[in-house]
Coordinates of C-alpha atoms in Angstrom, one line a residue:
M1 CA 19.7 7.5 -58.8
T2 CA 18.4 8.8 -62.2
S3 CA 17.7 7.2 -65.5
A4 CA 18.1 8.4 -69.1
P5 CA 15.0 10.5 -70.2
L6 CA 12.4 8.8 -72.3
Q7 CA 12.8 9.5 -76.0
A8 CA 10.0 10.0 -78.4
A9 CA 9.9 6.4 -79.6
E10 CA 9.7 5.2 -76.0
L11 CA 7.0 7.7 -75.1
I12 CA 4.9 6.5 -78.1
A13 CA 5.5 2.9 -77.1
L14 CA 4.4 3.7 -73.5
I15 CA 1.2 5.3 -74.7
R16 CA 0.4 2.3 -76.9
R17 CA 1.1 -0.2 -74.1
V18 CA -0.8 1.6 -71.4
F19 CA -3.8 3.0 -73.3
A20 CA -4.0 0.9 -76.5
P21 CA -5.3 3.9 -78.6
T22 CA -8.1 3.2 -81.1
P23 CA -9.3 5.2 -84.1
D24 CA -11.8 6.9 -81.7
D25 CA -8.9 8.5 -79.8
S26 CA -7.6 11.8 -81.2
R27 CA -6.2 14.0 -78.4
I28 CA -4.0 13.5 -75.3
A29 CA -3.8 16.0 -72.5
I30 CA -0.8 16.1 -70.1
L31 CA -1.7 17.8 -66.9
V32 CA 0.6 19.4 -64.3
D33 CA -0.1 21.3 -61.1
V34 CA 1.9 24.4 -60.2
P35 CA 3.0 25.8 -56.8
D36 CA 1.4 28.7 -54.9
A37 CA 2.2 30.6 -51.7
A38 CA 0.5 27.9 -49.6
L39 CA 2.4 25.1 -51.2
P40 CA 5.8 26.4 -52.5
D41 CA 7.9 24.8 -55.2
N42 CA 10.6 22.2 -54.5
P43 CA 13.3 20.7 -56.8
D44 CA 11.5 17.4 -57.5
W45 CA 8.3 19.3 -58.4
A46 CA 10.2 21.6 -60.8
T47 CA 12.0 18.7 -62.4
R48 CA 8.7 16.9 -62.8
R49 CA 7.1 19.9 -64.6
A50 CA 10.1 20.1 -66.9
M51 CA 9.8 16.4 -67.6
A52 CA 6.2 16.8 -68.5
A53 CA 7.0 19.7 -70.8
D54 CA 9.7 17.6 -72.5
W55 CA 7.2 14.8 -73.0
A56 CA 4.7 17.1 -74.5
A57 CA 7.3 18.7 -76.8
Q58 CA 8.5 15.3 -78.1
L59 CA 5.0 14.0 -78.7
Q60 CA 3.9 17.1 -80.4
A61 CA 7.0 16.9 -82.7
N62 CA 6.2 13.3 -83.5
R63 CA 2.4 13.7 -83.9
D64 CA 2.3 11.7 -87.2
A65 CA 4.0 8.7 -85.6
L66 CA 1.8 8.9 -82.5
G67 CA -1.4 9.5 -84.4
L68 CA -2.7 11.8 -81.7
D69 CA -2.7 15.5 -81.0
V70 CA -1.0 16.4 -77.6
D71 CA -1.9 19.3 -75.4
L72 CA -0.1 20.5 -72.2
Y73 CA -2.2 22.0 -69.4
A74 CA -1.2 23.6 -66.1
Y75 CA -3.4 24.2 -63.1
R76 CA -3.3 25.6 -59.5
N77 CA -2.4 22.7 -57.2
A78 CA -5.4 21.3 -55.3
G79 CA -3.9 21.9 -51.9
T80 CA -3.9 18.2 -50.8
N81 CA -3.7 14.8 -52.4
N82 CA -6.9 13.7 -54.1
A83 CA -8.8 17.0 -53.4
D84 CA -11.2 18.3 -56.1
L85 CA -9.4 19.9 -59.0
P86 CA -9.8 23.6 -59.6
A87 CA -12.5 24.6 -62.0
T88 CA -10.1 25.7 -64.7
M89 CA -6.7 25.1 -66.1
Q90 CA -4.5 26.7 -68.7
R91 CA -3.2 25.3 -72.0
C92 CA 0.4 26.2 -72.4
A93 CA 3.3 25.6 -74.7
P94 CA 6.1 23.2 -73.5
D95 CA 8.6 26.1 -73.6
A96 CA 6.3 28.4 -71.6
M97 CA 5.3 26.4 -68.6
P98 CA 3.9 28.6 -65.8
T99 CA 6.2 28.4 -62.8
D100 CA 3.5 29.2 -60.2
T101 CA -0.1 30.3 -60.0
A102 CA 0.8 33.9 -60.4
A103 CA 2.0 33.0 -63.9
L104 CA -1.4 31.5 -64.8
D105 CA -3.4 33.8 -67.1
P106 CA -7.1 34.0 -66.1
A107 CA -8.0 35.1 -69.7
A108 CA -6.6 31.8 -71.0
A109 CA -8.5 29.6 -68.5
V110 CA -10.2 26.5 -69.9
A111 CA -12.8 24.7 -67.9
V112 CA -11.7 21.3 -66.6
A113 CA -14.9 19.8 -67.9
E114 CA -14.0 21.0 -71.4
V115 CA -10.5 19.4 -71.1
A116 CA -12.1 16.2 -69.9
A117 CA -14.7 16.2 -72.8
T118 CA -12.2 16.9 -75.6
H119 CA -9.4 14.5 -74.6
S120 CA -9.8 10.8 -74.4
I121 CA -6.4 10.2 -72.8
L122 CA -5.0 12.1 -69.9
I123 CA -1.6 11.8 -68.3
A124 CA -1.0 13.6 -64.9
P125 CA 2.6 13.7 -63.6
T126 CA 1.7 16.0 -60.7
E127 CA 3.0 16.9 -57.3
L128 CA -0.3 16.1 -55.6
S129 CA -2.3 13.0 -56.5
A130 CA -5.2 13.6 -58.9
T131 CA -6.3 10.0 -59.0
A132 CA -9.6 10.3 -57.1
P133 CA -10.9 13.4 -58.9
L134 CA -9.9 12.0 -62.3
K135 CA -11.6 8.7 -61.5
L136 CA -14.8 10.6 -60.9
L137 CA -14.5 12.7 -64.0
A138 CA -13.6 9.6 -66.1
R139 CA -16.9 8.0 -65.3
T140 CA -18.7 11.1 -66.6
H141 CA -16.6 11.9 -69.7
G142 CA -15.3 8.4 -70.6
F143 CA -11.6 9.3 -70.9
R144 CA -8.9 7.1 -69.4
A145 CA -6.2 8.7 -67.3
A146 CA -2.8 7.7 -66.0
T147 CA -2.0 9.5 -62.7
M148 CA 1.7 9.8 -61.7
P149 CA 1.9 11.7 -58.4
G150 CA 5.4 12.3 -57.2
F151 CA 6.9 10.7 -60.3
S152 CA 10.7 11.1 -60.5
A153 CA 13.5 10.4 -62.9
S154 CA 14.5 7.3 -60.8
M155 CA 11.1 5.7 -61.7
I156 CA 11.6 6.0 -65.5
P157 CA 12.8 2.4 -65.9
A158 CA 9.4 1.3 -64.7
L159 CA 7.8 3.0 -67.7
R160 CA 9.9 0.8 -70.0
L161 CA 8.4 -2.4 -68.7
D162 CA 6.3 -4.8 -70.8
Y163 CA 2.9 -4.0 -69.3
G164 CA 1.4 -7.0 -71.2
E165 CA 3.6 -9.2 -69.0
V166 CA 2.9 -7.2 -65.9
R167 CA -0.9 -7.6 -66.6
R168 CA -0.5 -11.4 -67.0
R169 CA 1.4 -11.7 -63.7
V170 CA -1.0 -9.4 -61.8
R171 CA -4.0 -11.3 -63.0
A172 CA -2.5 -14.6 -62.1
L173 CA -1.9 -13.3 -58.5
K174 CA -5.5 -12.0 -58.4
S175 CA -6.8 -15.4 -59.4
L176 CA -4.8 -17.0 -56.5
V177 CA -6.1 -14.7 -53.8
D178 CA -9.7 -15.0 -55.2
R179 CA -9.6 -18.7 -54.6
A180 CA -7.9 -18.5 -51.2
D181 CA -9.9 -18.7 -48.0
R182 CA -7.0 -17.6 -45.8
A183 CA -3.4 -16.4 -45.7
E184 CA -0.9 -17.4 -43.1
L185 CA 2.2 -15.3 -42.4
T186 CA 4.8 -16.8 -40.1
F187 CA 7.4 -14.5 -38.4
V188 CA 10.5 -15.6 -36.6
V189 CA 11.8 -13.2 -34.0
D190 CA 15.3 -13.3 -32.7
G191 CA 15.8 -16.5 -34.5
R192 CA 13.7 -18.5 -32.1
D193 CA 10.2 -17.1 -31.3
T194 CA 7.7 -18.0 -34.0
H195 CA 4.5 -16.0 -34.5
T196 CA 1.7 -16.7 -37.0
L197 CA -0.8 -14.2 -38.4
T198 CA -3.8 -15.7 -40.1
L199 CA -5.9 -13.5 -42.4
D200 CA -9.5 -14.4 -43.3
L201 CA -9.9 -14.0 -47.1
R202 CA -13.4 -15.4 -47.4
H203 CA -16.2 -13.3 -48.8
R204 CA -13.7 -11.0 -50.6
T205 CA -12.3 -10.8 -54.1
G206 CA -8.9 -9.5 -55.1
H207 CA -8.1 -6.3 -57.0
A208 CA -5.6 -6.1 -59.9
S209 CA -3.8 -2.9 -60.7
D210 CA -1.6 -3.6 -63.8
G211 CA -0.9 -0.2 -65.2
V212 CA -3.0 -0.9 -68.4
L213 CA -5.8 1.6 -68.9
D214 CA -7.5 0.5 -72.1
T215 CA -11.1 0.8 -70.8
P216 CA -12.9 4.1 -71.3
G217 CA -14.0 5.7 -68.0
T218 CA -11.0 4.5 -65.9
A219 CA -8.1 6.2 -64.2
G220 CA -5.3 4.7 -62.2
N221 CA -1.6 5.0 -61.2
V222 CA 1.2 4.5 -63.7
P223 CA 3.6 2.8 -63.2
S224 CA 1.8 0.1 -61.4
G225 CA 1.8 -3.7 -61.0
E226 CA 0.1 -5.2 -57.9
A227 CA -2.7 -7.5 -56.9
Y228 CA -4.2 -7.2 -53.4
I229 CA -7.2 -8.3 -51.3
V230 CA -8.8 -6.8 -48.3
P231 CA -9.1 -9.3 -45.4
Y232 CA -12.6 -10.2 -44.1
E233 CA -13.1 -8.8 -40.6
G234 CA -16.8 -9.4 -40.1
E235 CA -19.9 -7.4 -41.0

């Protein structure tokens, strides 16, 4: 199942909902990873890169409405989810996206630290998750980043949500689990046998992941919308 691609007005609305840009924001970087011999391409990955290139092209063409410059960067995939990013990446035009690491030009390499320091908003629709390394970099450089590993066209409707309402609901759920001292889950097996699982929620607080990244120095998954708590299992 697929959905209609995001149009420029929707992309601009998404950036405003998720990042709440301020006058201090001037540049956005869209990051994509590219295949190599160890991790060859696949159709979903290729589609995702094309989608990222389309987003960059539309946002660049509507720079005045967005109020931010937009750059597209490609980098060698990190090998595994949440591994350290390579030291460099390459800025590229939306219509000249490298198809694999062999197409990356070492002479055009830009240090990841430079990209992090010169862009206050990052969007990473990648094959492999970059959430962990971008969280670490965000603390140092103060940007905010939306990570979108494995994003596909079927997930586009989730980008059209009202993230203000998602935030309200997620925070309400967090408040509930914060106040709770236990959770009881009852299961009925074969229509007759009943089993109850009791989870100790004392000494813990909930976490809210609402898909809104308006605080400098933060990174997280988009789309998102969950509240959760880790049960207490003793010290």
